[in-house]
Short mmCIF file of C-alpha atoms and ligand atoms in Angstrom, two decimals:
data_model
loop_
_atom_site.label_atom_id
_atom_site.label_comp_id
_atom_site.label_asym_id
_atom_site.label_seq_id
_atom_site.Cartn_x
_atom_site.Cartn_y
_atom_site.Cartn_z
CA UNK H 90 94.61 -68.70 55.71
CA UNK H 91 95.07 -64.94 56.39
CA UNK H 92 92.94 -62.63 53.79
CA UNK H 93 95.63 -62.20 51.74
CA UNK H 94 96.25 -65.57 50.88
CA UNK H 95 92.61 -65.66 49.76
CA UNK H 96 92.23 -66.90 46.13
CA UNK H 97 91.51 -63.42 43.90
CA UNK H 98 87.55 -63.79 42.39
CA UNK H 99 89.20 -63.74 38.75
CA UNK H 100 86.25 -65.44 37.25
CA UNK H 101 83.49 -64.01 35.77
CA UNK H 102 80.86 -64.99 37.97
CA UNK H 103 77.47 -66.09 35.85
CA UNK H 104 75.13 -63.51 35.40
CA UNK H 105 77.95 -61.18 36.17
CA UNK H 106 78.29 -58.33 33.63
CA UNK H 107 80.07 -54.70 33.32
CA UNK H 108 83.87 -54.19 31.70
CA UNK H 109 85.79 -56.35 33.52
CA UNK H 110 84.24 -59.50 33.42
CA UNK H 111 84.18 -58.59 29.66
CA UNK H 112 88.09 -58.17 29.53
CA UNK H 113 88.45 -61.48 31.45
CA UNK H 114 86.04 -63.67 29.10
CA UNK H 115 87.86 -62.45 26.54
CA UNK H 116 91.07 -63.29 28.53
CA UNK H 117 90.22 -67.07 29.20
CA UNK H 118 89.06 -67.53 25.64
CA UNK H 119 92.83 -66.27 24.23
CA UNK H 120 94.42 -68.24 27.52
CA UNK H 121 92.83 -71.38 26.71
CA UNK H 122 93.60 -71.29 23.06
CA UNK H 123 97.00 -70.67 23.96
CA UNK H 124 97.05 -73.73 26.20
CA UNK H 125 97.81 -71.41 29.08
CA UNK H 126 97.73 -73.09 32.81
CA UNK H 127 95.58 -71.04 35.91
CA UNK H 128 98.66 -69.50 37.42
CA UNK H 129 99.34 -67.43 34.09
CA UNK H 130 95.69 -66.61 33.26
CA UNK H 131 95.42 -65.50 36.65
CA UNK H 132 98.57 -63.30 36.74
CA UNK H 133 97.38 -61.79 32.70
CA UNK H 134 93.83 -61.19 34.27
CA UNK H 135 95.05 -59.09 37.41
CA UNK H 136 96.55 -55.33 37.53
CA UNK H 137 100.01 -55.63 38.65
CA UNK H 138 100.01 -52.29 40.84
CA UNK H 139 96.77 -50.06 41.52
CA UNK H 140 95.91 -46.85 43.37
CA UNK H 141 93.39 -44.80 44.26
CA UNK H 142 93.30 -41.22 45.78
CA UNK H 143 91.08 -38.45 47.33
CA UNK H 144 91.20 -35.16 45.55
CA UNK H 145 90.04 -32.18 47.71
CA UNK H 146 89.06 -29.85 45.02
CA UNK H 147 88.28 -25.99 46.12
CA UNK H 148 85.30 -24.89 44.22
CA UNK H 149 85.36 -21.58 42.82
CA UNK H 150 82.61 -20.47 45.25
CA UNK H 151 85.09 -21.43 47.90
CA UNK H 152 83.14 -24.31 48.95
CA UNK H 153 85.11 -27.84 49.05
CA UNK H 154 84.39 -30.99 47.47
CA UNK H 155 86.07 -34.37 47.63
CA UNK H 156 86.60 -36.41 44.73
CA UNK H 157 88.07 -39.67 43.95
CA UNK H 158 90.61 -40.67 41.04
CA UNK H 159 92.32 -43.89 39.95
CA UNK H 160 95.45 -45.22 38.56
CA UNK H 161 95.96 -48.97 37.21
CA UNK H 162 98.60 -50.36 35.87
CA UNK H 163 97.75 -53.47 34.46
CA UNK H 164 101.03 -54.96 33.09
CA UNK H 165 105.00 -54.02 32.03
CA UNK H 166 106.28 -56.44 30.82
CA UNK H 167 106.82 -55.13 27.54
CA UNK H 168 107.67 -51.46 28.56
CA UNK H 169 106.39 -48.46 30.82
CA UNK H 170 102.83 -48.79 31.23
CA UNK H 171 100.59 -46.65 28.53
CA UNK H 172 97.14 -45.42 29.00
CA UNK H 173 94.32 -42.62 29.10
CA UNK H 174 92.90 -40.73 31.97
CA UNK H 175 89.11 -40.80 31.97
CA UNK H 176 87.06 -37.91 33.60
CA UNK H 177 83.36 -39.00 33.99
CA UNK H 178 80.34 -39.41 36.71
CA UNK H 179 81.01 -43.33 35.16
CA UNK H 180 84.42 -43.68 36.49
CA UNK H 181 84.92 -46.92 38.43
CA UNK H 182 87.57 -49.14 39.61
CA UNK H 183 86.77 -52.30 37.79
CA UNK H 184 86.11 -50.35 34.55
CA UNK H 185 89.57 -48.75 34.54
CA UNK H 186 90.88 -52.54 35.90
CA UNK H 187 89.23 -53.27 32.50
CA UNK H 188 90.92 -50.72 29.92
CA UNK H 189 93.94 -50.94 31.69
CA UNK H 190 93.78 -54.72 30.39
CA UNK H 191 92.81 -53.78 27.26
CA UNK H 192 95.88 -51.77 26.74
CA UNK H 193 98.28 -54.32 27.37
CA UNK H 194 96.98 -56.34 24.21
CA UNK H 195 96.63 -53.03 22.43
CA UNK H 196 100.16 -52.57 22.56
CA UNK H 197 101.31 -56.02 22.44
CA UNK H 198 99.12 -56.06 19.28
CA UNK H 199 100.60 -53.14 17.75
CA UNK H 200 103.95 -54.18 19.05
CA UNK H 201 104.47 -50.77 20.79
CA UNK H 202 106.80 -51.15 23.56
CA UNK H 203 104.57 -50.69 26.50
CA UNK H 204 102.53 -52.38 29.09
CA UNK H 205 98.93 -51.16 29.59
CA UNK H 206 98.12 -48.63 32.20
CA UNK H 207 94.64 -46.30 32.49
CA UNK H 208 93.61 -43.73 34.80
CA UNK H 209 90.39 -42.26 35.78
CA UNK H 210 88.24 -39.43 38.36
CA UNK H 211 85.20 -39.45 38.77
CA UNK H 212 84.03 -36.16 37.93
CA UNK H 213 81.40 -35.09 35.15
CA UNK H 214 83.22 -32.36 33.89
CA UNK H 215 81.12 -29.94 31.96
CA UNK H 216 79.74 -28.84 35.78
CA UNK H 217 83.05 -27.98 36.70
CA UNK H 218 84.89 -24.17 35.33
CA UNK H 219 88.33 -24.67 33.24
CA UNK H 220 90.03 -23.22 36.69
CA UNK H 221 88.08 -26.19 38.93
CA UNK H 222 89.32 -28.92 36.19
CA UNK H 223 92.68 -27.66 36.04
CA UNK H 224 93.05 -28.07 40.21
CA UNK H 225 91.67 -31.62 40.25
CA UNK H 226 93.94 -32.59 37.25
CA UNK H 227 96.90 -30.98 39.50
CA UNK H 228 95.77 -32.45 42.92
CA UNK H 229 95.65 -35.94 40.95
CA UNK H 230 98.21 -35.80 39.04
CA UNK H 231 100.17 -34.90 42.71
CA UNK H 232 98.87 -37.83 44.42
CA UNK H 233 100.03 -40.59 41.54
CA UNK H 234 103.44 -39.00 40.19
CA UNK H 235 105.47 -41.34 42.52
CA UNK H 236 103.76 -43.96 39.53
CA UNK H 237 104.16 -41.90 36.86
CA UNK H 238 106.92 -40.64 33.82
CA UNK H 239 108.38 -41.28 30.53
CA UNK H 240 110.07 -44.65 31.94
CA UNK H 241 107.11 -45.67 34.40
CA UNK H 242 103.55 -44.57 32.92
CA UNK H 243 102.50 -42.01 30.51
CA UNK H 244 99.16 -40.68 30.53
CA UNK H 245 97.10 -39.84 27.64
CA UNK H 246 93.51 -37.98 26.94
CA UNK H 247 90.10 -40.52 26.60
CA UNK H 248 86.58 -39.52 27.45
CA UNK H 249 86.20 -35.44 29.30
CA UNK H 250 90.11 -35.04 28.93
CA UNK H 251 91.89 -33.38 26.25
CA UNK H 252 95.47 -31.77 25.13
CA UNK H 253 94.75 -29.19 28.29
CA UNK H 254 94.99 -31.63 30.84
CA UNK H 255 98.27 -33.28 29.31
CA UNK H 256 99.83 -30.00 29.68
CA UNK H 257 98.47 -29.95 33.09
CA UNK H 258 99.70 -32.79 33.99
CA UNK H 259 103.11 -32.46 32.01
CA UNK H 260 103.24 -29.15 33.42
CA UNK H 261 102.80 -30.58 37.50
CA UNK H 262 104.70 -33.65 37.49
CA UNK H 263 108.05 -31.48 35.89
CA UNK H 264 107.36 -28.90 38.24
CA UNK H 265 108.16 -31.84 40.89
CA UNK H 266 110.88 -32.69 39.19
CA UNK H 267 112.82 -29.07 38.66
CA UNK H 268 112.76 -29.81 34.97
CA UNK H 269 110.94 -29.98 32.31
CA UNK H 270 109.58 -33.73 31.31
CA UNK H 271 107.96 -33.56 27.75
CA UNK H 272 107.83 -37.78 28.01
CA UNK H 273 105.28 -38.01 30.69
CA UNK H 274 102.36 -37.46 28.58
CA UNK H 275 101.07 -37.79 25.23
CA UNK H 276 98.08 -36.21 23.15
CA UNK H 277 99.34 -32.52 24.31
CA UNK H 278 99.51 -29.35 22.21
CA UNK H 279 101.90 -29.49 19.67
CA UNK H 280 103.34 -26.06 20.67
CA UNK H 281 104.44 -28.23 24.17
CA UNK H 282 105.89 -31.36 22.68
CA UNK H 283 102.58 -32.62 21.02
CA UNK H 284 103.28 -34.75 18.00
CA UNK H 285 101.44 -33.72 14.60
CA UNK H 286 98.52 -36.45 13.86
CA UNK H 287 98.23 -37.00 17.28
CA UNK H 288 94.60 -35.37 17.75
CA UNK H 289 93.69 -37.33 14.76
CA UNK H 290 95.18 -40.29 14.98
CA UNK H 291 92.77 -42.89 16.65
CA UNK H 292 90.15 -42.07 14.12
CA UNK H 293 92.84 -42.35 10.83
CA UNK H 294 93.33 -45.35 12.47
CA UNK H 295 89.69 -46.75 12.89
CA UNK H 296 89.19 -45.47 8.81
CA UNK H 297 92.18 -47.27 7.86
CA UNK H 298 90.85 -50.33 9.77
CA UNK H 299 87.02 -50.08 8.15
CA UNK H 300 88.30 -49.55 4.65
CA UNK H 301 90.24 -52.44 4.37
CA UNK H 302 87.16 -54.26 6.14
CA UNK H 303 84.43 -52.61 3.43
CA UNK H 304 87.32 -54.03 0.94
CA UNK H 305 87.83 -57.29 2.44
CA UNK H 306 83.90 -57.82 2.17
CA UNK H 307 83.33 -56.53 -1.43
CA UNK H 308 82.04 -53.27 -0.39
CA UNK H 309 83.66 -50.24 -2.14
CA UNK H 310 84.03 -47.52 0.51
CA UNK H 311 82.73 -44.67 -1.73
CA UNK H 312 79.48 -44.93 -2.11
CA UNK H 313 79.03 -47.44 1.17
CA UNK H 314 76.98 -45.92 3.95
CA UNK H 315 77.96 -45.49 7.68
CA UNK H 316 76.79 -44.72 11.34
CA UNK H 317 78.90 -43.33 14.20
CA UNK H 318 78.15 -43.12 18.02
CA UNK H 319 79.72 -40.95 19.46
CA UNK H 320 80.64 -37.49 18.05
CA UNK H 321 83.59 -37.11 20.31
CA UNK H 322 87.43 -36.69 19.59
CA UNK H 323 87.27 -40.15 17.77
CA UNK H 324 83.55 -40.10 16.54
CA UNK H 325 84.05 -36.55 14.96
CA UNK H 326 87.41 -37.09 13.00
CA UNK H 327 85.99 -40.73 12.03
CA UNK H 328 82.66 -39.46 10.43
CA UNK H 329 84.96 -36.73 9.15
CA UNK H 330 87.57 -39.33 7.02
CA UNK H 331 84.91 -41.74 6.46
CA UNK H 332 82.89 -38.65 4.21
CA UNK H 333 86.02 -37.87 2.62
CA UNK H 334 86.44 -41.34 1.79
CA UNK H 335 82.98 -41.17 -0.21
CA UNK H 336 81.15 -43.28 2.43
CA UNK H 337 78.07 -41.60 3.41
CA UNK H 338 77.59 -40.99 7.04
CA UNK H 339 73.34 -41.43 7.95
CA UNK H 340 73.46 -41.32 11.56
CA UNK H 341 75.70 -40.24 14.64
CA UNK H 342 74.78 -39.68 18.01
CA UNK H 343 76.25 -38.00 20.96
CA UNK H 344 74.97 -38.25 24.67
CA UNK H 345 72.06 -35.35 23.64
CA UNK H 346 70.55 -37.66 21.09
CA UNK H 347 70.77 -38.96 17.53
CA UNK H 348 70.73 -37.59 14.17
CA UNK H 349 69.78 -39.15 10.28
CA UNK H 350 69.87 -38.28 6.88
CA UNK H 351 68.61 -40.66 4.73
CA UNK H 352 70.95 -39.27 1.34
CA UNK H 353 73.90 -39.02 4.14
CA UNK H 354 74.50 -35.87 6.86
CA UNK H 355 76.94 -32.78 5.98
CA UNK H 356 79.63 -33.69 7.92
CA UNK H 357 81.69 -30.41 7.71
CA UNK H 358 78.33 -28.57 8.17
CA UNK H 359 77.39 -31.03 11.11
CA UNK H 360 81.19 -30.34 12.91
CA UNK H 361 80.20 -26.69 12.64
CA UNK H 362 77.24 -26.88 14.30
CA UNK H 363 78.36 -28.63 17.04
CA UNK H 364 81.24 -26.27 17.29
CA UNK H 365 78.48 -23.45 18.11
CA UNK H 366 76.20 -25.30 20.62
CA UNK H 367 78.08 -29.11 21.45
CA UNK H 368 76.08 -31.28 20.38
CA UNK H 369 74.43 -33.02 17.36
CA UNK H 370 71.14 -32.28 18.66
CA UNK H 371 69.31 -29.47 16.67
CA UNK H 372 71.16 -30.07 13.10
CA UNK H 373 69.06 -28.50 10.71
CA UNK H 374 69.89 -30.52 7.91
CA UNK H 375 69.11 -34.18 9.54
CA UNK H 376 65.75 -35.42 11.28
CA UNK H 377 66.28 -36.17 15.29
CA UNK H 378 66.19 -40.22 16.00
CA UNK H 379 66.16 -41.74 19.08
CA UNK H 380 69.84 -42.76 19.94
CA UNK H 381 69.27 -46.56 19.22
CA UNK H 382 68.46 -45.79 16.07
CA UNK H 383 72.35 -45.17 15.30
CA UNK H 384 73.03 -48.58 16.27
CA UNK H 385 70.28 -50.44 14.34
CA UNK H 386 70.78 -48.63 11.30
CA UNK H 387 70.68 -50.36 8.08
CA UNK H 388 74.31 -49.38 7.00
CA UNK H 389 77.47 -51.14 5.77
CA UNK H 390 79.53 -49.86 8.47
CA UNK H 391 78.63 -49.14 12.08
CA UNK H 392 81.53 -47.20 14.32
CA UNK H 393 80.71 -47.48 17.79
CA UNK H 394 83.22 -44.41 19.60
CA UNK H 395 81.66 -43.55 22.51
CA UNK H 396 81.24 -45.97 26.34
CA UNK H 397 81.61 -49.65 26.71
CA UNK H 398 78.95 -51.94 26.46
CA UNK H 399 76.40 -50.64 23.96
CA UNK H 400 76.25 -53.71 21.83
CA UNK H 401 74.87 -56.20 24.56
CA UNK H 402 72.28 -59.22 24.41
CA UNK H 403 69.86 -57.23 24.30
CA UNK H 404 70.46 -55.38 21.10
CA UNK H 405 72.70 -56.95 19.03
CA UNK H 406 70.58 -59.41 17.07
CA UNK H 407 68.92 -55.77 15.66
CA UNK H 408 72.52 -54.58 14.37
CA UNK H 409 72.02 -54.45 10.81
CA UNK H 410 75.65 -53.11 9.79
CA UNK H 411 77.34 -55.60 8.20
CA UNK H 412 80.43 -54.52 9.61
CA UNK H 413 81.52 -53.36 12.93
CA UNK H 414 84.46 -51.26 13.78
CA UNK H 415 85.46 -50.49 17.32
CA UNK H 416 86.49 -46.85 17.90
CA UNK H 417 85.32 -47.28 21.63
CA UNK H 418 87.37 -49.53 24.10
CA UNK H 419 84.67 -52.52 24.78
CA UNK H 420 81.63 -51.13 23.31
CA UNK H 421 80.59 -54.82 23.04
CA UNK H 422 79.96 -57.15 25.05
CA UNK H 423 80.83 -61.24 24.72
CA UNK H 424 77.17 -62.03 24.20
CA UNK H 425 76.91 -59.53 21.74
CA UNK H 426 80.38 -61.08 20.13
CA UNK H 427 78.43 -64.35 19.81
CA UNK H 428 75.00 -63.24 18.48
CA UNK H 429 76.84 -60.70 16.29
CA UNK H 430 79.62 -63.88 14.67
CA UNK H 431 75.83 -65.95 14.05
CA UNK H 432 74.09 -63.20 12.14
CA UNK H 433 77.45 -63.12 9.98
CA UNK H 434 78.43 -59.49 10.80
CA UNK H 435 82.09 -58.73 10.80
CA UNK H 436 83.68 -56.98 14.25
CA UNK H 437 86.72 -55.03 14.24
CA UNK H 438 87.90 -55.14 17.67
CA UNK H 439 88.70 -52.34 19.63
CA UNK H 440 92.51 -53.66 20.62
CA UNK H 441 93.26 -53.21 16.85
CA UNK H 442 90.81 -51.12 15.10
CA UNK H 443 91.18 -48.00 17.67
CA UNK H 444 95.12 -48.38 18.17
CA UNK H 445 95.80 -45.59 16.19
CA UNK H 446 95.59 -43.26 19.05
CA UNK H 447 98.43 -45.05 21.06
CA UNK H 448 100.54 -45.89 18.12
CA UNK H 449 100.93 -41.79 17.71
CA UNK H 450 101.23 -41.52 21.31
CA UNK H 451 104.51 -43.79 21.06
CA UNK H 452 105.73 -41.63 18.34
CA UNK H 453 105.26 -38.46 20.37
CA UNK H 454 107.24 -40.27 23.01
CA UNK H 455 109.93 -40.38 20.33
CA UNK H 456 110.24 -37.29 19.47
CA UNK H 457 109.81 -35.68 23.15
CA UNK H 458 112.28 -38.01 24.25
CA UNK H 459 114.92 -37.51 21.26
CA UNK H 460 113.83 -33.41 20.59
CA UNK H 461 112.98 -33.96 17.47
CA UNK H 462 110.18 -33.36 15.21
CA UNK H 463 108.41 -35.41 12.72
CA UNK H 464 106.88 -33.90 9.89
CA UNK H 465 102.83 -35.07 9.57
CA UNK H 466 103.36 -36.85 6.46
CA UNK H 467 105.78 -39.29 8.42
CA UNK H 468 103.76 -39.35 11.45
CA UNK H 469 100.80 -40.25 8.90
CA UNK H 470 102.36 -42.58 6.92
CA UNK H 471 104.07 -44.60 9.25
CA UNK H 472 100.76 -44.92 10.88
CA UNK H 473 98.94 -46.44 7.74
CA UNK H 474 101.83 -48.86 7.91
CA UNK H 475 101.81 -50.13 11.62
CA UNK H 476 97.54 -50.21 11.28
CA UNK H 477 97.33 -51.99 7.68
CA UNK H 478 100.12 -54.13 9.10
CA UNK H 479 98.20 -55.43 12.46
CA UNK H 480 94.79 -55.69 10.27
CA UNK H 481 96.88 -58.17 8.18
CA UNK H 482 98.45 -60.34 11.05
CA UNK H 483 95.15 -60.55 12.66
CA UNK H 484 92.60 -61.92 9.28
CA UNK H 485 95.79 -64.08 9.00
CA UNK H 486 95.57 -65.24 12.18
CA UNK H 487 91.32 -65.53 12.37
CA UNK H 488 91.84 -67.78 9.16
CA UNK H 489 94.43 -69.86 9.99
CA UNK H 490 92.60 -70.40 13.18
CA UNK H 491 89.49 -70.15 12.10
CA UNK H 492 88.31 -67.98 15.01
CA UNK H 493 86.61 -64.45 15.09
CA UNK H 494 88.77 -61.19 14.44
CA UNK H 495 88.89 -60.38 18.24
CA UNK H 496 90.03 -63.90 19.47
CA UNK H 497 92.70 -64.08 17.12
CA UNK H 498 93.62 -59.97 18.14
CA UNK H 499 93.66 -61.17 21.87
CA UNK H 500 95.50 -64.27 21.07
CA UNK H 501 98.02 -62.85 19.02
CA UNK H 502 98.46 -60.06 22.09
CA UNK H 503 98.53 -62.46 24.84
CA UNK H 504 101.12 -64.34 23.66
CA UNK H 505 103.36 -61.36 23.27
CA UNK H 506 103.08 -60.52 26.24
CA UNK H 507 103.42 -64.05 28.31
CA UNK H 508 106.42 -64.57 26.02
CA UNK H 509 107.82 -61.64 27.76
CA UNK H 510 107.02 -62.80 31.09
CA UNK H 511 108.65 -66.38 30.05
CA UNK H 512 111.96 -64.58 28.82
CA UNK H 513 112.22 -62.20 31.99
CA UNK H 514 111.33 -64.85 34.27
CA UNK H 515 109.86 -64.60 37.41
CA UNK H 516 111.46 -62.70 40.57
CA UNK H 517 112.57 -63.62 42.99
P1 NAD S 721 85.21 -37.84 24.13
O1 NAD S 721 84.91 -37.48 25.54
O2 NAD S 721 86.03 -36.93 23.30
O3 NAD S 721 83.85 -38.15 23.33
C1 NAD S 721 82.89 -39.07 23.78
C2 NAD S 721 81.65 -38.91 22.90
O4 NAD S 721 80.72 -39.93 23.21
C3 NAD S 721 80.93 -37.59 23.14
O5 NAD S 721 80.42 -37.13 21.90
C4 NAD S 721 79.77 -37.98 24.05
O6 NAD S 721 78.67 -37.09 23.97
C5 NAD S 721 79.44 -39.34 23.49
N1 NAD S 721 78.70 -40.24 24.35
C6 NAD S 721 78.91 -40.54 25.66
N2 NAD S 721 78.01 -41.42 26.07
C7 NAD S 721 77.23 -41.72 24.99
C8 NAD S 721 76.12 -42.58 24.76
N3 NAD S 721 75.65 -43.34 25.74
N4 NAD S 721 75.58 -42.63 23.52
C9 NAD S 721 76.07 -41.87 22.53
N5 NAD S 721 77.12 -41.05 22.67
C10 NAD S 721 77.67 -40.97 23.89
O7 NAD S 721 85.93 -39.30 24.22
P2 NAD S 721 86.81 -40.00 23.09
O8 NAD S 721 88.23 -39.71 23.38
O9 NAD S 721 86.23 -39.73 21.74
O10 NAD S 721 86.59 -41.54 23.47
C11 NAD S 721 85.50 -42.30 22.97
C12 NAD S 721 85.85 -43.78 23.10
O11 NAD S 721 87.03 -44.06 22.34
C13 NAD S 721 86.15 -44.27 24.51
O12 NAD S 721 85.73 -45.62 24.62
C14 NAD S 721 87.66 -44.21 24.57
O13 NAD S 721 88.20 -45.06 25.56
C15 NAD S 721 87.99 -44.69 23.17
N6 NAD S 721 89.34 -44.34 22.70
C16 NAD S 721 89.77 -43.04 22.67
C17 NAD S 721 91.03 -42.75 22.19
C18 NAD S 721 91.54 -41.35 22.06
O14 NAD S 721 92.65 -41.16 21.50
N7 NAD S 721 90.81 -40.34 22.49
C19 NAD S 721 91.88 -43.79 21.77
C20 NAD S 721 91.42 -45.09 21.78
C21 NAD S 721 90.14 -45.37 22.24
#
């Protein structure tokens, strides 16, 4: 047997932790509910196409650095593959193997027509000058355009990226091309083809999702209390709706550190502070916690938005939220699933509750690729719709089958997206 032919190590091994063996437990679960034979769990649980690439960057004190970057495209069946470009020292191949996954069900879940794709370099970028960023985004985005455009992948921004490097990378790949392709990204500034509710849009998802979850339980949502991790582009606007909601926001956290209010923080007051120094740490009008204390709070709501795997055995049986609402990809891990379903809390999972952000990102693909603009009422409203929607199919599901929020999510997802394989059929 030549090393090719060598049976792909697909299965968790025991003991084994991090992201992907996460996205695969979770696979096997929905693939044995489903009834699903090896062949197809193992074809579901492995990227179809996946590269990586050096990035020379020139440093602005002329010295040169090499850096490395990756691109996975997990599945597309369904459609071009869809997914976020990551810059962070964390960056590794079988973590972006692992949100690539995740964005196949995300999609299928939503019923957006893509597969799941996700991109990352590794690269902390608050070392690095705008003019050093900019190069590595263009050197990268050189390297995996043969993978890339409105009909094969379209990036978007996650953690250390933003509407910049879309327009970067929008900006490289048409270059390339001799014209310009608005299509090949999403989340950039609306003066470039952006969409309006874009930069929003994964956090008026998440509040959508933890509304109807603080309903669903018997807890009205003004006058509930809250904690976020994570005070990034999904933390921020999520404390931000959740306050204007009425739900009072005690804790959030960045990487710095923590912050609590016991009568609820000053959200507005908080997002201008960290405007002037970024971060929470130093808000005058909260006391500084250590950073576990955001996910142990006693709370109604808990919104983890910031890395995967925060909620692990180790912690989880000292969540007190009674509900759980994933604005981070994977922030928890299957142990944590199962200690978190006995102690009765309720988790949102991330393939539904943090969609938002993709479901706008397939409406800005709409309008780029028909040149025409939606107003942010119908980008708004037609995101309540496809959100409150999915929350529906999936308590439908978890109560018909009398399985946790997630399973049913990943079930639902899965079968999408092997019913797409079954109808294509298999080539050659
Ligand atoms: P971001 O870079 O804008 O913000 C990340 C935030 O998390 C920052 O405030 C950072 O300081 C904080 N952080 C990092 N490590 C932390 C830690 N250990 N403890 C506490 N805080 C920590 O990134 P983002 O776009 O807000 O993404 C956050 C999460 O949401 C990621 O899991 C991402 O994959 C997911 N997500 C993002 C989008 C999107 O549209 N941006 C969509 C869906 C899911």
């Amino acid at each position: 047997m030549t090393a090719l032919q060598e049976p792909v190590a697909l299965h968790p091994a025991p003991g084994a932790t991090g992201p992907l063996n996460d996205a695969r437990t979770q696979l096997r679960e929905a693939t044995t509910l489903l009834g699903y034979d090896e062949g197809l769990y193992s074809m579901l649980a492995t990227p179809r196409r996946e590269v990586t690439v050096s990035i020379p960057l020139r440093r602005d004190d002329g010295s040169t650095e090499l850096l490395v970057g990756h691109r996975v495209q997990h599945n597309f069946s369904r459609g071009p593959a869809k997914g976020g470009l990551r810059y962070s020292p964390d960056v590794d191949l079988d973590e972006v193997r692992a949100l690539a996954m995740w964005m196949t069900w995300k999609c299928a879940l939503l019923d957006v027509p893509y597969g799941g794709a996700k991109g990352g370099v590794r690269i902390d970028p608050r070392h690095y000058s705008q003019a050093e960023l900019e190069r590595v985004t263009r050197r990268y985005t050189s390297e995996i355009s043969p993978l890339i455009g409105p009909e094969r992948d379209i990036p978007a921004p996650d953690i250390g990226t933003d509407e910049k490097t879309m327009a970067w990378i929008m900006d490289t790949y048409s270059v390339q091309q001799g014209h310009t392709v608005l299509g090949v990204t999403t989340g950039k500034p609306i003066s470039l083809g952006g969409s309006r509710g874009r930069a929003t849009a994964t956090s008026r998802g998440v509040v959508h999702v933890a509304l109807a979850a603080l309903r669903s339980r018997g807890i009205d949502p003004a006058g509930a209390t809250a904690s976020v991790q994570g005070f990034g582009k999904v933390g921020r606007y999520a404390a931000r709706f959740l306050a204007e909601a009425g739900t009072r926001v005690l804790a959030v956290s960045d990487q710095y550190g923590a912050v609590f209010a016991s009568g609820g923080l000053d959200v507005p007051a908080l997002e201008k502070h960290v405007d002037a120094t970024g971060s929470v740490v130093g808000f005058a009008d909260g006391d500084e916690v250590p950073a576990e204390a955001v996910l142990e709070a006693d709370v109604d709501l808990l919104v983890p938005a910031a890395v995967e795997g925060v909620l692990r055995a180790d912690n989880a049986s000292r969540v007190r939220a009674r509900i759980i609402v994933e604005g981070a990809n994977g922030p928890t891990t299957p142990e944590a699933d199962r200690i978190l379903q006995e102690a009765g809390r309720l988790v949102v999972p991330d393939i539904l509750a943090n969609a938002g952000g993709v479901i706008v990102s397939y409406f800005e693909w709409v309008q780029a690729n028909q040149a025409y603009w939606w107003s942010e009422n119908e980008v708004e409203d037609r995101l309540a719709e496809r959100m409150l929607a999915a929350w529906g199919s999936v308590n439908e599901a978890a109560a018909r089958l009398g399985i946790p929020l997630r399973t049913a999510a990943t079930v639902l997802a899965v079968e999408r997206v092997a019913q797409a394989h079954q109808l294509r059929g298999l080539y050659p």
